[in-house]
JSON list of C-alpha atoms in Angstrom, two decimals:
[
{"chain": "A", "resi": 1, "resn": "GLY", "atom": "CA", "xyz": [44.48, -36.15, -8.73]},
{"chain": "A", "resi": 2, "resn": "GLU", "atom": "CA", "xyz": [46.13, -33.51, -6.60]},
{"chain": "A", "resi": 3, "resn": "SER", "atom": "CA", "xyz": [43.84, -30.75, -5.43]},
{"chain": "A", "resi": 4, "resn": "VAL", "atom": "CA", "xyz": [43.38, -27.91, -3.07]},
{"chain": "A", "resi": 5, "resn": "GLY", "atom": "CA", "xyz": [40.12, -27.89, -1.19]},
{"chain": "A", "resi": 6, "resn": "LEU", "atom": "CA", "xyz": [38.28, -25.88, 1.39]},
{"chain": "A", "resi": 7, "resn": "HIS", "atom": "CA", "xyz": [36.39, -27.53, 4.22]},
{"chain": "A", "resi": 8, "resn": "LEU", "atom": "CA", "xyz": [33.34, -25.24, 4.31]},
{"chain": "A", "resi": 9, "resn": "PRO", "atom": "CA", "xyz": [31.62, -23.36, 1.53]},
{"chain": "A", "resi": 10, "resn": "THR", "atom": "CA", "xyz": [30.40, -20.51, 3.76]},
{"chain": "A", "resi": 11, "resn": "LEU", "atom": "CA", "xyz": [31.35, -19.02, 7.08]},
{"chain": "A", "resi": 12, "resn": "SER", "atom": "CA", "xyz": [29.23, -16.54, 9.04]},
{"chain": "A", "resi": 13, "resn": "VAL", "atom": "CA", "xyz": [30.82, -14.62, 11.90]},
{"chain": "A", "resi": 14, "resn": "GLN", "atom": "CA", "xyz": [29.82, -11.80, 14.20]},
{"chain": "A", "resi": 15, "resn": "GLU", "atom": "CA", "xyz": [31.53, -8.48, 13.68]},
{"chain": "A", "resi": 16, "resn": "GLY", "atom": "CA", "xyz": [34.41, -8.23, 16.10]},
{"chain": "A", "resi": 17, "resn": "ASP", "atom": "CA", "xyz": [34.92, -11.96, 16.43]},
{"chain": "A", "resi": 18, "resn": "ASN", "atom": "CA", "xyz": [37.91, -13.80, 15.05]},
{"chain": "A", "resi": 19, "resn": "SER", "atom": "CA", "xyz": [37.50, -15.80, 11.84]},
{"chain": "A", "resi": 20, "resn": "ILE", "atom": "CA", "xyz": [39.30, -18.97, 10.90]},
{"chain": "A", "resi": 21, "resn": "ILE", "atom": "CA", "xyz": [39.20, -20.19, 7.32]},
{"chain": "A", "resi": 22, "resn": "ASN", "atom": "CA", "xyz": [40.65, -23.63, 6.66]},
{"chain": "A", "resi": 23, "resn": "CYS", "atom": "CA", "xyz": [42.15, -25.19, 3.59]},
{"chain": "A", "resi": 24, "resn": "ALA", "atom": "CA", "xyz": [43.42, -28.70, 2.87]},
{"chain": "A", "resi": 25, "resn": "TYR", "atom": "CA", "xyz": [45.98, -29.42, 0.20]},
{"chain": "A", "resi": 26, "resn": "SER", "atom": "CA", "xyz": [47.08, -32.78, -1.04]},
{"chain": "A", "resi": 27, "resn": "ASN", "atom": "CA", "xyz": [50.29, -32.14, -2.97]},
{"chain": "A", "resi": 28, "resn": "SER", "atom": "CA", "xyz": [53.28, -32.75, -0.74]},
{"chain": "A", "resi": 29, "resn": "ALA", "atom": "CA", "xyz": [55.50, -31.03, -3.33]},
{"chain": "A", "resi": 30, "resn": "SER", "atom": "CA", "xyz": [53.81, -27.67, -2.76]},
{"chain": "A", "resi": 31, "resn": "ASP", "atom": "CA", "xyz": [56.30, -25.17, -1.41]},
{"chain": "A", "resi": 32, "resn": "TYR", "atom": "CA", "xyz": [54.43, -21.88, -1.39]},
{"chain": "A", "resi": 33, "resn": "PHE", "atom": "CA", "xyz": [50.94, -20.94, -0.36]},
{"chain": "A", "resi": 34, "resn": "ILE", "atom": "CA", "xyz": [48.90, -17.78, -0.76]},
{"chain": "A", "resi": 35, "resn": "TRP", "atom": "CA", "xyz": [45.59, -16.54, 0.56]},
{"chain": "A", "resi": 36, "resn": "TYR", "atom": "CA", "xyz": [43.51, -14.30, -1.68]},
{"chain": "A", "resi": 37, "resn": "LYS", "atom": "CA", "xyz": [40.39, -12.28, -0.97]},
{"chain": "A", "resi": 38, "resn": "GLN", "atom": "CA", "xyz": [37.92, -11.65, -3.76]},
{"chain": "A", "resi": 39, "resn": "GLU", "atom": "CA", "xyz": [35.14, -9.13, -3.47]},
{"chain": "A", "resi": 40, "resn": "SER", "atom": "CA", "xyz": [32.21, -9.19, -5.82]},
{"chain": "A", "resi": 41, "resn": "GLY", "atom": "CA", "xyz": [33.12, -7.94, -9.27]},
{"chain": "A", "resi": 42, "resn": "LYS", "atom": "CA", "xyz": [36.82, -7.66, -8.52]},
{"chain": "A", "resi": 43, "resn": "GLY", "atom": "CA", "xyz": [39.92, -9.71, -9.10]},
{"chain": "A", "resi": 44, "resn": "PRO", "atom": "CA", "xyz": [41.54, -11.70, -6.28]},
{"chain": "A", "resi": 45, "resn": "GLN", "atom": "CA", "xyz": [43.50, -9.54, -3.87]},
{"chain": "A", "resi": 46, "resn": "PHE", "atom": "CA", "xyz": [46.68, -10.84, -2.25]},
{"chain": "A", "resi": 47, "resn": "ILE", "atom": "CA", "xyz": [46.35, -11.12, 1.53]},
{"chain": "A", "resi": 48, "resn": "ILE", "atom": "CA", "xyz": [49.30, -13.09, 2.84]},
{"chain": "A", "resi": 49, "resn": "ASP", "atom": "CA", "xyz": [51.66, -15.83, 1.77]},
{"chain": "A", "resi": 50, "resn": "ILE", "atom": "CA", "xyz": [53.80, -18.44, 3.46]},
{"chain": "A", "resi": 51, "resn": "ARG", "atom": "CA", "xyz": [56.61, -20.69, 2.31]},
{"chain": "A", "resi": 52, "resn": "SER", "atom": "CA", "xyz": [56.88, -24.31, 3.26]},
{"chain": "A", "resi": 53, "resn": "ASN", "atom": "CA", "xyz": [59.88, -23.70, 5.51]},
{"chain": "A", "resi": 54, "resn": "MET", "atom": "CA", "xyz": [57.66, -21.72, 7.86]},
{"chain": "A", "resi": 55, "resn": "ASP", "atom": "CA", "xyz": [54.67, -22.72, 9.97]},
{"chain": "A", "resi": 56, "resn": "LYS", "atom": "CA", "xyz": [53.30, -19.31, 10.85]},
{"chain": "A", "resi": 57, "resn": "ARG", "atom": "CA", "xyz": [53.29, -15.84, 9.39]},
{"chain": "A", "resi": 58, "resn": "GLN", "atom": "CA", "xyz": [51.53, -12.74, 10.61]},
{"chain": "A", "resi": 59, "resn": "GLY", "atom": "CA", "xyz": [50.28, -9.71, 8.81]},
{"chain": "A", "resi": 60, "resn": "GLN", "atom": "CA", "xyz": [47.99, -6.88, 9.72]},
{"chain": "A", "resi": 61, "resn": "ARG", "atom": "CA", "xyz": [45.04, -8.56, 11.50]},
{"chain": "A", "resi": 62, "resn": "VAL", "atom": "CA", "xyz": [45.74, -11.79, 9.61]},
{"chain": "A", "resi": 63, "resn": "THR", "atom": "CA", "xyz": [47.77, -14.86, 10.45]},
{"chain": "A", "resi": 64, "resn": "VAL", "atom": "CA", "xyz": [48.46, -17.84, 8.22]},
{"chain": "A", "resi": 65, "resn": "LEU", "atom": "CA", "xyz": [49.28, -21.19, 9.75]},
{"chain": "A", "resi": 66, "resn": "LEU", "atom": "CA", "xyz": [50.78, -24.07, 7.82]},
{"chain": "A", "resi": 67, "resn": "ASN", "atom": "CA", "xyz": [50.78, -27.65, 9.08]},
{"chain": "A", "resi": 68, "resn": "LYS", "atom": "CA", "xyz": [52.72, -29.73, 6.61]},
{"chain": "A", "resi": 69, "resn": "THR", "atom": "CA", "xyz": [52.22, -32.92, 8.59]},
{"chain": "A", "resi": 70, "resn": "VAL", "atom": "CA", "xyz": [48.50, -32.94, 7.85]},
{"chain": "A", "resi": 71, "resn": "LYS", "atom": "CA", "xyz": [48.70, -30.71, 4.76]},
{"chain": "A", "resi": 72, "resn": "HIS", "atom": "CA", "xyz": [46.54, -28.02, 6.26]},
{"chain": "A", "resi": 73, "resn": "LEU", "atom": "CA", "xyz": [46.54, -24.27, 5.82]},
{"chain": "A", "resi": 74, "resn": "SER", "atom": "CA", "xyz": [44.47, -21.77, 7.73]},
{"chain": "A", "resi": 75, "resn": "LEU", "atom": "CA", "xyz": [43.80, -18.05, 7.64]},
{"chain": "A", "resi": 76, "resn": "GLN", "atom": "CA", "xyz": [42.94, -16.31, 10.85]},
{"chain": "A", "resi": 77, "resn": "ILE", "atom": "CA", "xyz": [41.37, -12.86, 10.75]},
{"chain": "A", "resi": 78, "resn": "ALA", "atom": "CA", "xyz": [41.33, -10.95, 14.02]},
{"chain": "A", "resi": 79, "resn": "ALA", "atom": "CA", "xyz": [38.43, -8.68, 14.96]},
{"chain": "A", "resi": 80, "resn": "THR", "atom": "CA", "xyz": [36.52, -9.38, 11.77]},
{"chain": "A", "resi": 81, "resn": "GLN", "atom": "CA", "xyz": [35.00, -6.33, 10.14]},
{"chain": "A", "resi": 82, "resn": "PRO", "atom": "CA", "xyz": [32.18, -5.92, 7.61]},
{"chain": "A", "resi": 83, "resn": "GLY", "atom": "CA", "xyz": [34.80, -5.10, 4.99]},
{"chain": "A", "resi": 84, "resn": "ASP", "atom": "CA", "xyz": [36.21, -8.58, 5.40]},
{"chain": "A", "resi": 85, "resn": "SER", "atom": "CA", "xyz": [33.10, -10.05, 3.80]},
{"chain": "A", "resi": 86, "resn": "ALA", "atom": "CA", "xyz": [34.29, -11.68, 0.59]},
{"chain": "A", "resi": 87, "resn": "VAL", "atom": "CA", "xyz": [35.25, -15.01, -0.96]},
{"chain": "A", "resi": 88, "resn": "TYR", "atom": "CA", "xyz": [38.58, -16.32, 0.25]},
{"chain": "A", "resi": 89, "resn": "PHE", "atom": "CA", "xyz": [40.77, -18.63, -1.80]},
{"chain": "A", "resi": 90, "resn": "CYS", "atom": "CA", "xyz": [43.79, -20.59, -0.78]},
{"chain": "A", "resi": 91, "resn": "ALA", "atom": "CA", "xyz": [46.29, -21.34, -3.52]},
{"chain": "A", "resi": 92, "resn": "GLU", "atom": "CA", "xyz": [49.31, -23.60, -3.66]},
{"chain": "A", "resi": 93, "resn": "ASN", "atom": "CA", "xyz": [52.37, -23.56, -5.81]},
{"chain": "A", "resi": 94, "resn": "ILE", "atom": "CA", "xyz": [53.94, -26.86, -6.68]},
{"chain": "A", "resi": 95, "resn": "ALA", "atom": "CA", "xyz": [57.72, -26.67, -6.69]},
{"chain": "A", "resi": 96, "resn": "GLY", "atom": "CA", "xyz": [59.03, -26.50, -10.21]},
{"chain": "A", "resi": 97, "resn": "ALA", "atom": "CA", "xyz": [55.61, -25.89, -11.74]},
{"chain": "A", "resi": 98, "resn": "ASN", "atom": "CA", "xyz": [56.41, -22.45, -13.15]},
{"chain": "A", "resi": 99, "resn": "SER", "atom": "CA", "xyz": [54.67, -20.87, -10.18]},
{"chain": "A", "resi": 100, "resn": "LYS", "atom": "CA", "xyz": [51.30, -21.92, -11.57]},
{"chain": "A", "resi": 101, "resn": "LEU", "atom": "CA", "xyz": [48.92, -21.67, -8.69]},
{"chain": "A", "resi": 102, "resn": "THR", "atom": "CA", "xyz": [46.28, -24.28, -7.97]},
{"chain": "A", "resi": 103, "resn": "PHE", "atom": "CA", "xyz": [43.22, -22.69, -6.39]},
{"chain": "A", "resi": 104, "resn": "GLY", "atom": "CA", "xyz": [40.50, -24.09, -4.24]},
{"chain": "A", "resi": 105, "resn": "LYS", "atom": "CA", "xyz": [36.88, -23.27, -4.99]},
{"chain": "A", "resi": 106, "resn": "GLY", "atom": "CA", "xyz": [36.71, -20.58, -2.33]},
{"chain": "A", "resi": 107, "resn": "ILE", "atom": "CA", "xyz": [34.81, -19.98, 0.87]},
{"chain": "A", "resi": 108, "resn": "THR", "atom": "CA", "xyz": [32.42, -17.12, 1.45]},
{"chain": "A", "resi": 109, "resn": "LEU", "atom": "CA", "xyz": [32.94, -15.14, 4.65]},
{"chain": "A", "resi": 110, "resn": "SER", "atom": "CA", "xyz": [29.86, -13.24, 5.79]},
{"chain": "A", "resi": 111, "resn": "VAL", "atom": "CA", "xyz": [30.21, -10.79, 8.66]},
{"chain": "A", "resi": 112, "resn": "ARG", "atom": "CA", "xyz": [27.09, -10.13, 10.72]},
{"chain": "A", "resi": 113, "resn": "PRO", "atom": "CA", "xyz": [26.79, -6.58, 12.13]},
{"chain": "B", "resi": 1, "resn": "GLY", "atom": "CA", "xyz": [52.29, 2.17, -8.07]},
{"chain": "B", "resi": 2, "resn": "ALA", "atom": "CA", "xyz": [49.78, 1.03, -10.67]},
{"chain": "B", "resi": 3, "resn": "GLY", "atom": "CA", "xyz": [48.45, -2.48, -10.44]},
{"chain": "B", "resi": 4, "resn": "VAL", "atom": "CA", "xyz": [47.56, -4.93, -13.17]},
{"chain": "B", "resi": 5, "resn": "SER", "atom": "CA", "xyz": [45.02, -3.49, -15.58]},
{"chain": "B", "resi": 6, "resn": "GLN", "atom": "CA", "xyz": [42.77, -5.31, -18.00]},
{"chain": "B", "resi": 7, "resn": "SER", "atom": "CA", "xyz": [40.53, -4.24, -20.82]},
{"chain": "B", "resi": 8, "resn": "PRO", "atom": "CA", "xyz": [37.76, -4.31, -21.65]},
{"chain": "B", "resi": 9, "resn": "SER", "atom": "CA", "xyz": [36.15, -4.73, -18.25]},
{"chain": "B", "resi": 10, "resn": "ASN", "atom": "CA", "xyz": [33.09, -6.27, -19.87]},
{"chain": "B", "resi": 11, "resn": "LYS", "atom": "CA", "xyz": [32.60, -7.86, -23.27]},
{"chain": "B", "resi": 12, "resn": "VAL", "atom": "CA", "xyz": [29.41, -9.17, -24.80]},
{"chain": "B", "resi": 13, "resn": "THR", "atom": "CA", "xyz": [29.77, -11.00, -28.08]},
{"chain": "B", "resi": 14, "resn": "GLU", "atom": "CA", "xyz": [27.85, -13.30, -30.33]},
{"chain": "B", "resi": 15, "resn": "LYS", "atom": "CA", "xyz": [28.64, -16.97, -30.66]},
{"chain": "B", "resi": 16, "resn": "GLY", "atom": "CA", "xyz": [31.19, -17.52, -33.40]},
{"chain": "B", "resi": 17, "resn": "LYS", "atom": "CA", "xyz": [32.85, -14.11, -33.12]},
{"chain": "B", "resi": 18, "resn": "ASP", "atom": "CA", "xyz": [36.47, -13.62, -32.13]},
{"chain": "B", "resi": 19, "resn": "VAL", "atom": "CA", "xyz": [37.41, -11.63, -29.04]},
{"chain": "B", "resi": 20, "resn": "GLU", "atom": "CA", "xyz": [40.67, -10.14, -27.83]},
{"chain": "B", "resi": 21, "resn": "LEU", "atom": "CA", "xyz": [41.37, -9.41, -24.20]},
{"chain": "B", "resi": 22, "resn": "ARG", "atom": "CA", "xyz": [44.22, -7.23, -23.02]},
{"chain": "B", "resi": 23, "resn": "CYS", "atom": "CA", "xyz": [46.39, -7.26, -19.92]},
{"chain": "B", "resi": 24, "resn": "ASP", "atom": "CA", "xyz": [48.89, -4.65, -18.76]},
{"chain": "B", "resi": 25, "resn": "PRO", "atom": "CA", "xyz": [51.04, -6.15, -16.01]},
{"chain": "B", "resi": 26, "resn": "ILE", "atom": "CA", "xyz": [52.77, -4.35, -13.19]},
{"chain": "B", "resi": 27, "resn": "SER", "atom": "CA", "xyz": [55.89, -2.67, -14.51]},
{"chain": "B", "resi": 28, "resn": "GLY", "atom": "CA", "xyz": [58.96, -4.80, -13.91]},
{"chain": "B", "resi": 29, "resn": "HIS", "atom": "CA", "xyz": [57.08, -8.03, -13.37]},
{"chain": "B", "resi": 30, "resn": "THR", "atom": "CA", "xyz": [58.64, -10.71, -15.53]},
{"chain": "B", "resi": 31, "resn": "ALA", "atom": "CA", "xyz": [55.93, -13.34, -15.22]},
{"chain": "B", "resi": 32, "resn": "LEU", "atom": "CA", "xyz": [52.40, -13.06, -16.52]},
{"chain": "B", "resi": 33, "resn": "TYR", "atom": "CA", "xyz": [49.51, -15.50, -16.15]},
{"chain": "B", "resi": 34, "resn": "TRP", "atom": "CA", "xyz": [46.03, -15.83, -17.58]},
{"chain": "B", "resi": 35, "resn": "TYR", "atom": "CA", "xyz": [43.28, -17.58, -15.62]},
{"chain": "B", "resi": 36, "resn": "ARG", "atom": "CA", "xyz": [39.61, -18.20, -16.21]},
{"chain": "B", "resi": 37, "resn": "GLN", "atom": "CA", "xyz": [36.98, -18.09, -13.49]},
{"chain": "B", "resi": 38, "resn": "SER", "atom": "CA", "xyz": [33.50, -19.42, -14.04]},
{"chain": "B", "resi": 39, "resn": "LEU", "atom": "CA", "xyz": [30.63, -18.27, -11.84]},
{"chain": "B", "resi": 40, "resn": "GLY", "atom": "CA", "xyz": [31.12, -19.38, -8.25]},
{"chain": "B", "resi": 41, "resn": "GLN", "atom": "CA", "xyz": [34.22, -21.38, -9.10]},
{"chain": "B", "resi": 42, "resn": "GLY", "atom": "CA", "xyz": [37.92, -21.21, -8.44]},
{"chain": "B", "resi": 43, "resn": "LEU", "atom": "CA", "xyz": [40.50, -20.06, -10.92]},
{"chain": "B", "resi": 44, "resn": "GLU", "atom": "CA", "xyz": [41.51, -22.23, -13.86]},
{"chain": "B", "resi": 45, "resn": "PHE", "atom": "CA", "xyz": [45.04, -21.73, -15.17]},
{"chain": "B", "resi": 46, "resn": "LEU", "atom": "CA", "xyz": [45.27, -21.00, -18.90]},
{"chain": "B", "resi": 47, "resn": "ILE", "atom": "CA", "xyz": [48.75, -19.83, -19.89]},
{"chain": "B", "resi": 48, "resn": "TYR", "atom": "CA", "xyz": [52.00, -18.52, -18.38]},
{"chain": "B", "resi": 49, "resn": "PHE", "atom": "CA", "xyz": [54.70, -16.25, -19.80]},
{"chain": "B", "resi": 50, "resn": "GLN", "atom": "CA", "xyz": [58.15, -15.82, -18.25]},
{"chain": "B", "resi": 51, "resn": "GLY", "atom": "CA", "xyz": [60.59, -13.48, -19.91]},
{"chain": "B", "resi": 52, "resn": "ASN", "atom": "CA", "xyz": [61.74, -14.76, -23.27]},
{"chain": "B", "resi": 53, "resn": "SER", "atom": "CA", "xyz": [61.06, -18.40, -22.46]},
{"chain": "B", "resi": 54, "resn": "ALA", "atom": "CA", "xyz": [58.50, -20.38, -24.40]},
{"chain": "B", "resi": 55, "resn": "PRO", "atom": "CA", "xyz": [55.09, -19.89, -22.80]},
{"chain": "B", "resi": 56, "resn": "ASP", "atom": "CA", "xyz": [53.44, -22.68, -20.82]},
{"chain": "B", "resi": 57, "resn": "LYS", "atom": "CA", "xyz": [50.20, -23.24, -22.73]},
{"chain": "B", "resi": 58, "resn": "SER", "atom": "CA", "xyz": [49.17, -26.37, -20.88]},
{"chain": "B", "resi": 59, "resn": "GLY", "atom": "CA", "xyz": [45.98, -24.85, -19.51]},
{"chain": "B", "resi": 60, "resn": "LEU", "atom": "CA", "xyz": [44.47, -23.62, -22.76]},
{"chain": "B", "resi": 61, "resn": "PRO", "atom": "CA", "xyz": [41.18, -25.53, -23.18]},
{"chain": "B", "resi": 62, "resn": "SER", "atom": "CA", "xyz": [41.22, -25.70, -26.98]},
{"chain": "B", "resi": 63, "resn": "ASP", "atom": "CA", "xyz": [43.06, -24.46, -30.05]},
{"chain": "B", "resi": 64, "resn": "ARG", "atom": "CA", "xyz": [40.55, -21.62, -30.26]},
{"chain": "B", "resi": 65, "resn": "PHE", "atom": "CA", "xyz": [42.46, -20.00, -27.40]},
{"chain": "B", "resi": 66, "resn": "SER", "atom": "CA", "xyz": [45.79, -18.29, -27.92]},
{"chain": "B", "resi": 67, "resn": "ALA", "atom": "CA", "xyz": [47.83, -15.63, -26.19]},
{"chain": "B", "resi": 68, "resn": "GLU", "atom": "CA", "xyz": [50.77, -13.43, -26.94]},
{"chain": "B", "resi": 69, "resn": "ARG", "atom": "CA", "xyz": [53.04, -11.25, -24.91]},
{"chain": "B", "resi": 70, "resn": "THR", "atom": "CA", "xyz": [55.38, -8.55, -26.15]},
{"chain": "B", "resi": 71, "resn": "GLY", "atom": "CA", "xyz": [58.59, -8.72, -24.14]},
{"chain": "B", "resi": 72, "resn": "GLU", "atom": "CA", "xyz": [57.74, -8.11, -20.51]},
{"chain": "B", "resi": 73, "resn": "SER", "atom": "CA", "xyz": [54.77, -5.88, -21.16]},
{"chain": "B", "resi": 74, "resn": "VAL", "atom": "CA", "xyz": [51.30, -6.18, -22.60]},
{"chain": "B", "resi": 75, "resn": "SER", "atom": "CA", "xyz": [49.64, -9.53, -23.22]},
{"chain": "B", "resi": 76, "resn": "THR", "atom": "CA", "xyz": [46.59, -10.33, -25.30]},
{"chain": "B", "resi": 77, "resn": "LEU", "atom": "CA", "xyz": [44.38, -13.39, -24.98]},
{"chain": "B", "resi": 78, "resn": "THR", "atom": "CA", "xyz": [42.44, -14.23, -28.13]},
{"chain": "B", "resi": 79, "resn": "ILE", "atom": "CA", "xyz": [39.45, -16.52, -28.30]},
{"chain": "B", "resi": 80, "resn": "GLN", "atom": "CA", "xyz": [38.39, -17.46, -31.81]},
{"chain": "B", "resi": 81, "resn": "ARG", "atom": "CA", "xyz": [34.91, -18.59, -32.78]},
{"chain": "B", "resi": 82, "resn": "THR", "atom": "CA", "xyz": [33.59, -18.02, -29.29]},
{"chain": "B", "resi": 83, "resn": "GLN", "atom": "CA", "xyz": [31.18, -20.51, -27.76]},
{"chain": "B", "resi": 84, "resn": "GLN", "atom": "CA", "xyz": [28.69, -19.99, -24.96]},
{"chain": "B", "resi": 85, "resn": "GLU", "atom": "CA", "xyz": [30.81, -22.11, -22.61]},
{"chain": "B", "resi": 86, "resn": "ASP", "atom": "CA", "xyz": [33.59, -19.54, -23.01]},
{"chain": "B", "resi": 87, "resn": "SER", "atom": "CA", "xyz": [31.52, -17.13, -20.92]},
{"chain": "B", "resi": 88, "resn": "ALA", "atom": "CA", "xyz": [33.52, -16.43, -17.76]},
{"chain": "B", "resi": 89, "resn": "VAL", "atom": "CA", "xyz": [35.74, -13.89, -16.08]},
{"chain": "B", "resi": 90, "resn": "TYR", "atom": "CA", "xyz": [39.22, -13.86, -17.58]},
{"chain": "B", "resi": 91, "resn": "LEU", "atom": "CA", "xyz": [41.84, -12.80, -15.06]},
{"chain": "B", "resi": 92, "resn": "CYS", "atom": "CA", "xyz": [45.41, -11.75, -15.65]},
{"chain": "B", "resi": 93, "resn": "ALA", "atom": "CA", "xyz": [48.11, -11.77, -12.99]},
{"chain": "B", "resi": 94, "resn": "SER", "atom": "CA", "xyz": [51.73, -10.71, -12.92]},
{"chain": "B", "resi": 95, "resn": "ARG", "atom": "CA", "xyz": [54.51, -11.65, -10.59]},
{"chain": "B", "resi": 96, "resn": "SER", "atom": "CA", "xyz": [57.94, -10.41, -9.71]},
{"chain": "B", "resi": 97, "resn": "SER", "atom": "CA", "xyz": [60.74, -12.88, -9.16]},
{"chain": "B", "resi": 98, "resn": "GLY", "atom": "CA", "xyz": [59.93, -15.07, -6.17]},
{"chain": "B", "resi": 99, "resn": "GLY", "atom": "CA", "xyz": [56.87, -13.07, -5.26]},
{"chain": "B", "resi": 100, "resn": "ALA", "atom": "CA", "xyz": [53.15, -13.55, -5.18]},
{"chain": "B", "resi": 101, "resn": "GLN", "atom": "CA", "xyz": [50.87, -13.14, -8.17]},
{"chain": "B", "resi": 102, "resn": "TYR", "atom": "CA", "xyz": [48.91, -9.91, -8.31]},
{"chain": "B", "resi": 103, "resn": "PHE", "atom": "CA", "xyz": [45.67, -9.94, -10.21]},
{"chain": "B", "resi": 104, "resn": "GLY", "atom": "CA", "xyz": [43.90, -7.46, -12.41]},
{"chain": "B", "resi": 105, "resn": "PRO", "atom": "CA", "xyz": [40.17, -6.74, -12.14]},
{"chain": "B", "resi": 106, "resn": "GLY", "atom": "CA", "xyz": [39.31, -9.21, -14.90]},
{"chain": "B", "resi": 107, "resn": "THR", "atom": "CA", "xyz": [37.32, -9.09, -18.12]},
{"chain": "B", "resi": 108, "resn": "ARG", "atom": "CA", "xyz": [33.79, -10.41, -17.89]},
{"chain": "B", "resi": 109, "resn": "LEU", "atom": "CA", "xyz": [33.00, -12.17, -21.15]},
{"chain": "B", "resi": 110, "resn": "LEU", "atom": "CA", "xyz": [29.47, -13.09, -22.10]},
{"chain": "B", "resi": 111, "resn": "VAL", "atom": "CA", "xyz": [28.89, -15.08, -25.27]},
{"chain": "B", "resi": 112, "resn": "LEU", "atom": "CA", "xyz": [25.32, -14.97, -26.48]}
]
């Protein structure tokens, strides 16, 4: 069936380095994508979103890239900080699906001091 | 402004008991969602409310699960005759028209 998946379960980066978290999606009808950050004991926190008519969107220290040709989504975090340590989820919305989001299992980002 | 709030934050119950979880969405958000998150897993969609439309209940795992929403405000998720496999974090999210979903802190349910 259709699914959203993450390539790596964990990612360890050095403080100050850039982080890249990747996500593959398989539903070509998906038209909206969101990255969430979830810290331990908290609900998912919205980071950045992108619509399918765009291929890049930038926020504060974060950039989301969308490659519809290969159905790939990535989150880039510049100058990673200890506070960035969390589980990151990509989510996709399938057009016409009542904005129900399909989530991947998540990837843990660990920042080394 | 205030975000999505949920109560209780933690709930421990005995197998077979009923539980009721509450969600207060962001004011003005017309859409409300319930999800379930098991330990170390992604989010599983349960139910979706949009205005006065009939709710999308396609994600409810069994008829022991039900949810209600009063207008565009509070929602309650009820689990009857709880089972140990119901133990999870129950997350509520609300969304404004065309926007992203914003999540509450969740209710951690433990069924003994």
